Short mmCIF file of C-alpha atoms in Angstrom, two decimals:
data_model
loop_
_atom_site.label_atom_id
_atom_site.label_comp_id
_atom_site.label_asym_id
_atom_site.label_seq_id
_atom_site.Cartn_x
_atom_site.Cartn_y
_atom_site.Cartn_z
CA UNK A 1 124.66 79.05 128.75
CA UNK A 2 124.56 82.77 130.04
CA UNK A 3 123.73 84.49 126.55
CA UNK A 4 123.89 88.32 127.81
CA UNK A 5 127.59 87.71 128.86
CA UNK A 6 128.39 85.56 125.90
CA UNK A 7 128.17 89.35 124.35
CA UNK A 8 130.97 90.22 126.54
CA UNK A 9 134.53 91.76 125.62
CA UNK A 10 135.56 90.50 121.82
CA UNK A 11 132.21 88.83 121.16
CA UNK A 12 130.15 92.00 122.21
CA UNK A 13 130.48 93.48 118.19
CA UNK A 14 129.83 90.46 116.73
CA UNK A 15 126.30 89.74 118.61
CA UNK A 16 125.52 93.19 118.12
CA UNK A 17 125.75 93.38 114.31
CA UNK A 18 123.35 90.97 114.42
CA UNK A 19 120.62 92.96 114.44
CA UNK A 20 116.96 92.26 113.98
CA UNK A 21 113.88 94.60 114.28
CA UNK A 22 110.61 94.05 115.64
CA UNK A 23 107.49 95.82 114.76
CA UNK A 24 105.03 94.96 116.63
CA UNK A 25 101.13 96.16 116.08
CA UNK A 26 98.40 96.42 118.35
CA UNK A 27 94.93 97.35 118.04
CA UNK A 28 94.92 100.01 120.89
CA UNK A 29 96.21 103.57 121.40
CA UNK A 30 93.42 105.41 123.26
CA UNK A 31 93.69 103.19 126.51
CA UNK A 32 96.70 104.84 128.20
CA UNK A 33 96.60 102.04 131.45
CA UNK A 34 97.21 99.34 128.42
CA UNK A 35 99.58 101.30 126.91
CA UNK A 36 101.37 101.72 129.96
CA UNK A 37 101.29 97.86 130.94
CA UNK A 38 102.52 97.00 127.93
CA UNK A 39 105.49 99.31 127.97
CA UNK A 40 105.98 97.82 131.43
CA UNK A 41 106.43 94.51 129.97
CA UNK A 42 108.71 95.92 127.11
CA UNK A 43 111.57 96.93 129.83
CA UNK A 44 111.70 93.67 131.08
CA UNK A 45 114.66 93.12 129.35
CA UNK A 46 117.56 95.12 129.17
CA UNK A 47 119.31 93.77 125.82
CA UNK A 48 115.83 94.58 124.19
CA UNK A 49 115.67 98.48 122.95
CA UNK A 50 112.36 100.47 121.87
CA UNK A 51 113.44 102.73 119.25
CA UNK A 52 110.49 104.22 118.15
CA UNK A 53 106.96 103.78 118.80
CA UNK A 54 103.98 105.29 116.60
CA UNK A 55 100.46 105.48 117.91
CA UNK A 56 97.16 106.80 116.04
CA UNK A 57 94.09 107.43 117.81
CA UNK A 58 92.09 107.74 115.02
CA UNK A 59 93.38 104.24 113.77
CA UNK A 60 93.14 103.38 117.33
CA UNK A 61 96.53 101.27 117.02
CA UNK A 62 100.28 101.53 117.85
CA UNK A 63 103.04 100.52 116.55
CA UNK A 64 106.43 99.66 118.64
CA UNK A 65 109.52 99.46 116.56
CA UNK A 66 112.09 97.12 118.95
CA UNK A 67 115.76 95.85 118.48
CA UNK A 68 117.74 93.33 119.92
CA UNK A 69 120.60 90.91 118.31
CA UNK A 70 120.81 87.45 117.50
CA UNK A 71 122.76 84.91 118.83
CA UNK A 72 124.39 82.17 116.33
CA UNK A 73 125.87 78.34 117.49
CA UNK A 74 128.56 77.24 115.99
CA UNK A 75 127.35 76.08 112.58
CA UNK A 76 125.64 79.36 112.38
CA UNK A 77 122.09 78.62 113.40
CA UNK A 78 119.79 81.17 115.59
CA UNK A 79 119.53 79.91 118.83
CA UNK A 80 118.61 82.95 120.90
CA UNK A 81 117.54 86.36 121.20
CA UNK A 82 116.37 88.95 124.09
CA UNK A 83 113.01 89.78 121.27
CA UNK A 84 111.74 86.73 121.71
CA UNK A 85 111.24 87.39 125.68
CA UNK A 86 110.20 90.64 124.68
CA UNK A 87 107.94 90.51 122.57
CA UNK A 88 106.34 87.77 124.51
CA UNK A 89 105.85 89.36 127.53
CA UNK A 90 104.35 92.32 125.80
CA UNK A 91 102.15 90.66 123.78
CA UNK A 92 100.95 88.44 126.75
CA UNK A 93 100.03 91.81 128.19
CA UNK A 94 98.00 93.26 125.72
CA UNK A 95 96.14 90.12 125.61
CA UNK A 96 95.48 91.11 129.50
CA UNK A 97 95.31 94.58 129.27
CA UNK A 98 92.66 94.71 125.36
CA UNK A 99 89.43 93.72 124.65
CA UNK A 100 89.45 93.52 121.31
CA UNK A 101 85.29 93.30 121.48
CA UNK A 102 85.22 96.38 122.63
CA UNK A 103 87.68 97.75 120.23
CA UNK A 104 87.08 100.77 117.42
CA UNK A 105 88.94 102.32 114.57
CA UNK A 106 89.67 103.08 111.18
CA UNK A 107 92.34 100.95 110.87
CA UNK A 108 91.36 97.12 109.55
CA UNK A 109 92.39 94.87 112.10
CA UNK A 110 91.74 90.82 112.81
CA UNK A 111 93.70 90.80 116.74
CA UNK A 112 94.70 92.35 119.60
CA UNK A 113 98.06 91.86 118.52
CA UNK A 114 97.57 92.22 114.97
CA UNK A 115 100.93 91.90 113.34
CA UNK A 116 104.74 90.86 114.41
CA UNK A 117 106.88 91.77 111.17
CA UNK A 118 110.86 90.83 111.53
CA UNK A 119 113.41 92.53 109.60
CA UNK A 120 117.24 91.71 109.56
CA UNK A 121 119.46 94.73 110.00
CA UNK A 122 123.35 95.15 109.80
CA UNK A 123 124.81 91.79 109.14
CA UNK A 124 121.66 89.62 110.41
CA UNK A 125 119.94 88.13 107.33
CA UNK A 126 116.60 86.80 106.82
CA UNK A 127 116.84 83.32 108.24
CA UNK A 128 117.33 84.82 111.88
CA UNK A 129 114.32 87.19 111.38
CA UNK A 130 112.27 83.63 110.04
CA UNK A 131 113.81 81.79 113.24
CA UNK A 132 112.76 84.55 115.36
CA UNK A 133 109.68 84.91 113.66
CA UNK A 134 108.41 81.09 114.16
CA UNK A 135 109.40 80.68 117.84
CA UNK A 136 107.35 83.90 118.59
CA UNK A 137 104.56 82.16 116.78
CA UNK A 138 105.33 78.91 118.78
CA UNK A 139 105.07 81.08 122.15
CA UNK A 140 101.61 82.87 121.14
CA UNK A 141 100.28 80.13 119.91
CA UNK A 142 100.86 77.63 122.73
CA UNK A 143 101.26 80.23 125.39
CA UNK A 144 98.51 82.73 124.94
CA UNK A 145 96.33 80.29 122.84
CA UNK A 146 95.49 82.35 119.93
CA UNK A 147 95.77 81.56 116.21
CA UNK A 148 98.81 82.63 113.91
CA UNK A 149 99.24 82.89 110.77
CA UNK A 150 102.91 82.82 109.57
CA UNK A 151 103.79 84.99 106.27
CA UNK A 152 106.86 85.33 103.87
CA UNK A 153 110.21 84.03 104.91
CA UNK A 154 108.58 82.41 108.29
CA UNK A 155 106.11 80.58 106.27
CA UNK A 156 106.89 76.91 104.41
CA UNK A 157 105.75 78.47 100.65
CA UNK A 158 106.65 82.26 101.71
CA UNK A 159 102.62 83.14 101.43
CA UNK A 160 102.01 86.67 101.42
CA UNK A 161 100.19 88.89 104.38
CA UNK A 162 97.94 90.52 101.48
CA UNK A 163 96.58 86.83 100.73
CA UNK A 164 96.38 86.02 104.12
CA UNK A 165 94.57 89.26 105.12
CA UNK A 166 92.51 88.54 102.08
CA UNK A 167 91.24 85.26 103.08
CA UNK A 168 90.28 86.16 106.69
CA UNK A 169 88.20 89.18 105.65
CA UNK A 170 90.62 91.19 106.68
CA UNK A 171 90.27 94.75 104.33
CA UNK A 172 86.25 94.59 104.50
CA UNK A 173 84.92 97.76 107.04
CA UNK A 174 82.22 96.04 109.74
CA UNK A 175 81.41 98.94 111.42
CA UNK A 176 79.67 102.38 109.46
CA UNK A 177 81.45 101.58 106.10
CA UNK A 178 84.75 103.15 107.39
CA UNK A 179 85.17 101.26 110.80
CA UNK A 180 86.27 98.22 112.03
CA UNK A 181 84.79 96.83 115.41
CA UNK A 182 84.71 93.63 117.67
CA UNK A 183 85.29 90.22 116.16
CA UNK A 184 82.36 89.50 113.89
CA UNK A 185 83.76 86.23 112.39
CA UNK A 186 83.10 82.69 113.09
CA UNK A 187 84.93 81.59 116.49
CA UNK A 188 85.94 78.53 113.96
CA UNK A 189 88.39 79.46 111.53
CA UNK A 190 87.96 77.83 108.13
CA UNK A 191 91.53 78.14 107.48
CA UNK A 192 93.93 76.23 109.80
CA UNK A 193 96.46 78.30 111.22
CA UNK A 194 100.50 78.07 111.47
CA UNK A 195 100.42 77.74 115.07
CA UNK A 196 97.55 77.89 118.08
CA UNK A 197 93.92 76.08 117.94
CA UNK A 198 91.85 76.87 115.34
CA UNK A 199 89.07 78.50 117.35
CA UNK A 200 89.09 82.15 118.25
CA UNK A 201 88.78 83.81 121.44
CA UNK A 202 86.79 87.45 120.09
CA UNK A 203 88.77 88.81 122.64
CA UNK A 204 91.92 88.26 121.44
CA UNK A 205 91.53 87.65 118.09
CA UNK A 206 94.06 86.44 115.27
CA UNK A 207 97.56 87.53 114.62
CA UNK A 208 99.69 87.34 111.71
CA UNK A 209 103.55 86.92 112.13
CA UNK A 210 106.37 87.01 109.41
CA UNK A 211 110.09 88.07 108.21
CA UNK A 212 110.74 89.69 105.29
CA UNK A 213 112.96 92.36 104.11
CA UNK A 214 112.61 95.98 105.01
CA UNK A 215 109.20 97.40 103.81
CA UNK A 216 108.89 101.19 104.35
CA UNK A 217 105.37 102.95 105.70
CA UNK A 218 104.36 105.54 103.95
CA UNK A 219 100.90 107.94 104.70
CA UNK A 220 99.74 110.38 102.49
CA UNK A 221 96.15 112.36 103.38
CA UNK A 222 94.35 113.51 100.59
CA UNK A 223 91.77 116.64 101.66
CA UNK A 224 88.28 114.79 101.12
CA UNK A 225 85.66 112.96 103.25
CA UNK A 226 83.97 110.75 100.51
CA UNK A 227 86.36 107.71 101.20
CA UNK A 228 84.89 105.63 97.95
CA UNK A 229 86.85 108.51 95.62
CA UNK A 230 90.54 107.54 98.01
CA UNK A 231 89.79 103.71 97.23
CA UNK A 232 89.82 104.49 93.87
CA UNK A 233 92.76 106.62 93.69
CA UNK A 234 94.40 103.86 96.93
CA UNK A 235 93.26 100.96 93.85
CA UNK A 236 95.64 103.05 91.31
CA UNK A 237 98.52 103.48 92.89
CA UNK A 238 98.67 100.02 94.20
CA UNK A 239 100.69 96.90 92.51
CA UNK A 240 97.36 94.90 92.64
CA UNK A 241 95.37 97.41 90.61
CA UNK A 242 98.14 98.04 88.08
CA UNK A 243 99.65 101.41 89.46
CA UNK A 244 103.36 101.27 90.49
CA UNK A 245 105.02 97.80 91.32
CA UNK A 246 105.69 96.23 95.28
CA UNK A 247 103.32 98.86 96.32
CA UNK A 248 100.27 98.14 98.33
CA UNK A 249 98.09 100.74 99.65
CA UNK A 250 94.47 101.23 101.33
CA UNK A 251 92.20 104.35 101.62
CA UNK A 252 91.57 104.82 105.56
CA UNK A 253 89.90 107.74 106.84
CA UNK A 254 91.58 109.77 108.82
CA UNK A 255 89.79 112.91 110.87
CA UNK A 256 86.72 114.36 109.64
CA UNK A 257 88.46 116.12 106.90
CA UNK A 258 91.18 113.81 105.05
CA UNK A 259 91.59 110.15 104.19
CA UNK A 260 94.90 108.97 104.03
CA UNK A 261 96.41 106.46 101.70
CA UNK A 262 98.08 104.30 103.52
CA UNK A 263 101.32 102.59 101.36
CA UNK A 264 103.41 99.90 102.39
CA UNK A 265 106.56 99.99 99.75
CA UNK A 266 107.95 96.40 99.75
CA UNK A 267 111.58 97.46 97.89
CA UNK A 268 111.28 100.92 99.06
CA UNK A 269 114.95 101.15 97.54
CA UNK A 270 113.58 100.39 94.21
CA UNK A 271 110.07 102.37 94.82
CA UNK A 272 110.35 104.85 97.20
CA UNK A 273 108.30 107.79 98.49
CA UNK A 274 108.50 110.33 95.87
CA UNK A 275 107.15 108.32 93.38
CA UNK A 276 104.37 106.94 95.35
CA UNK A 277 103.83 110.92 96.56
CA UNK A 278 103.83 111.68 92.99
CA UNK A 279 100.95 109.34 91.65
CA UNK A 280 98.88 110.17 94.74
CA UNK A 281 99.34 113.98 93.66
CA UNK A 282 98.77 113.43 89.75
CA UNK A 283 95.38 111.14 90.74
CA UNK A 284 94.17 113.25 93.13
CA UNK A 285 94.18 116.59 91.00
CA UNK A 286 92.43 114.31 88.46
CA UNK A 287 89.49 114.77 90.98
CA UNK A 288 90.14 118.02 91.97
CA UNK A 289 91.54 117.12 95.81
CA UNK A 290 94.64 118.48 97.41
CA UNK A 291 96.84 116.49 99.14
CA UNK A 292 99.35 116.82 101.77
CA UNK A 293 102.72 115.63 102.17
CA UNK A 294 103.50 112.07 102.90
CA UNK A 295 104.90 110.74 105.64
CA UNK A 296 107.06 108.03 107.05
CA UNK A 297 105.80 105.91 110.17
CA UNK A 298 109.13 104.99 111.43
CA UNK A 299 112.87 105.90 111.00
CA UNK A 300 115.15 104.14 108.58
CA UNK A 301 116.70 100.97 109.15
CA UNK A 302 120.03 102.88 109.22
CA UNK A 303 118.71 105.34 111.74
CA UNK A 304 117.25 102.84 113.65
CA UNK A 305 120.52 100.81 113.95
CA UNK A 306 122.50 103.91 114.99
CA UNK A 307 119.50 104.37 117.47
CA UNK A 308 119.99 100.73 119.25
CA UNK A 309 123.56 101.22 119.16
CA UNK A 310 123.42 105.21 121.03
CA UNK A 311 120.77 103.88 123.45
CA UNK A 312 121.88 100.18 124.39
CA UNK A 313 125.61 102.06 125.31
CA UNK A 314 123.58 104.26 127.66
CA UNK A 315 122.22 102.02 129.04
CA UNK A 316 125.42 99.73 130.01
CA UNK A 317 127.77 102.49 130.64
#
């Protein structure tokens, strides 16, 4: 079955309001030649559109925000999708391009590739992100033989990242109390992972894929280099340390100057930015520290559907 021209004519809208979004994160953003390959691989398809991509070099990470739709058989059942090539093929070349032994930041981190999130825009819902989810994790695992950990929709019991993270070590610095650096776990994992072997190449790494609903990043630096006062204030504002509810958040520094808290707002529509902007402020003056505006890491998923739909008809026309 051809699948781009099953798109075609009156079946074009239909495929194409079947939206799902990719963000995909990888431990690099000062290497500009990996950067580059890995962009390479991301054009490789044309039904596949980057929307947005967000790179820190004091995190040392990126971020690439990609669309594509979904096809459905007829009993309504994912059976195909342009991401799953594409994401693929880039992640097979960061795994070529990274040495994640070699690798530096502030940003915690447990792979090369260290997260695949899918969210279901316009009329996709979350059973194609779960379906896309799990056959990247098939591909990674057998193709690129590296551990993966599934999380919420794509995993059998919908287990969280935050537990997952948890368990692997994942939010402890290794390197000068505000870095993380190489692989400095066991090559064995003690867990056993969703797909892949269970030992670790500390090259590659781990990586964590799942599908869940929209969650919203959110950055807000607070003027101070003693990181332990953040993490306290990061501790208060998050749902696990009984500040504001489907909120999680972690004190990273950020410069010499400022450590941001970094939120992740998992109903964003229920909390949103203001309020988390709000507690940061009200903490923070607590201990006399300024703090600067917040920002958003990516567009909204509105934006970013209007996006896809603007730059896929530029690209076929």
């Amino acid at each position: 079955m051809d699948f781009n021209s099953s798109c075609k004519n009156d079946k074009k809208t239909i495929c194409e309001s079947m939206l799902v979004c990719c963000k995909l994160f990888i431990s690099e953003s000062r290497n500009r030649t990996a950067l580059e390959q890995i962009e390479r691989a991301a054009r490789l398809h044309p039904e596949t559109v980057m929307v947005n991509k967000f790179e820190d070099s004091d995190y040392n990470r990126i971020r690439y925000d990609l669309v594509s739709y979904v096809v459905l058989d007829s009993t309504g059942s994912a059976i195909y999708s342009p991401l799953q090539q594409t994401v693929l093929a880039m992640v097979e070349a960061a795994y070529e391009a990274i040495n994640l032994e070699s690798h530096i930041g502030a940003h915690p981190r447990l792979g090369v590739v260290d997260e695949i999130a899918f969210h279901p825009l316009a009329r996709a819902s979350l059973d194609e992100a779960a379906w896309l989810a799990k056959a990247v994790a098939a591909d990674i695992g057998s193709r690129c033989q590296v551990p993966v950990f599934l999380y919420a929709a794509a995993h059998p019991t919908g287990k969280a990242l935050d537990t997952i993270r948890r368990e692997l070590g994942y939010y402890r610095p290794n390197s000068m109390g505000t870095q993380w650096a190489g692989w400095t776990m066991s090559e064995i994992l003690s867990e056993k992972p969703d797909e892949g072997p269970q030992h670790v190449s500390p090259t590659k790494g781990v990586t964590m894929i799942g599908a869940c609903s929209w969650v919203a990043l959110y950055n807000v630096p607070v003027m101070c280099n003693d990181v332990s006062i953040v993490r306290r204030i990061a501790r208060m504002v998050s749902a696990r340390g009984g500040g504001l509810p489907t909120v999680q958040a972690l004190a990273l520094v950020h410069g010499e100057y400022s450590v941001e808290v970094a939120c992740m707002l998992l109903e964003p529509s229920r909390i949103g930015a203001e309020k988390v902007q709000a507690r940061i402020e009200m903490l923070a003056a607590e201990e006399g520290l300024d703090v600067e505006q917040g920002y958003f890491t990516h567009f909204s998923p509105e934006m970013i559907v209007e996006k896809y739909m603007n730059l896929i008809s530029a690209t076929r026309s």
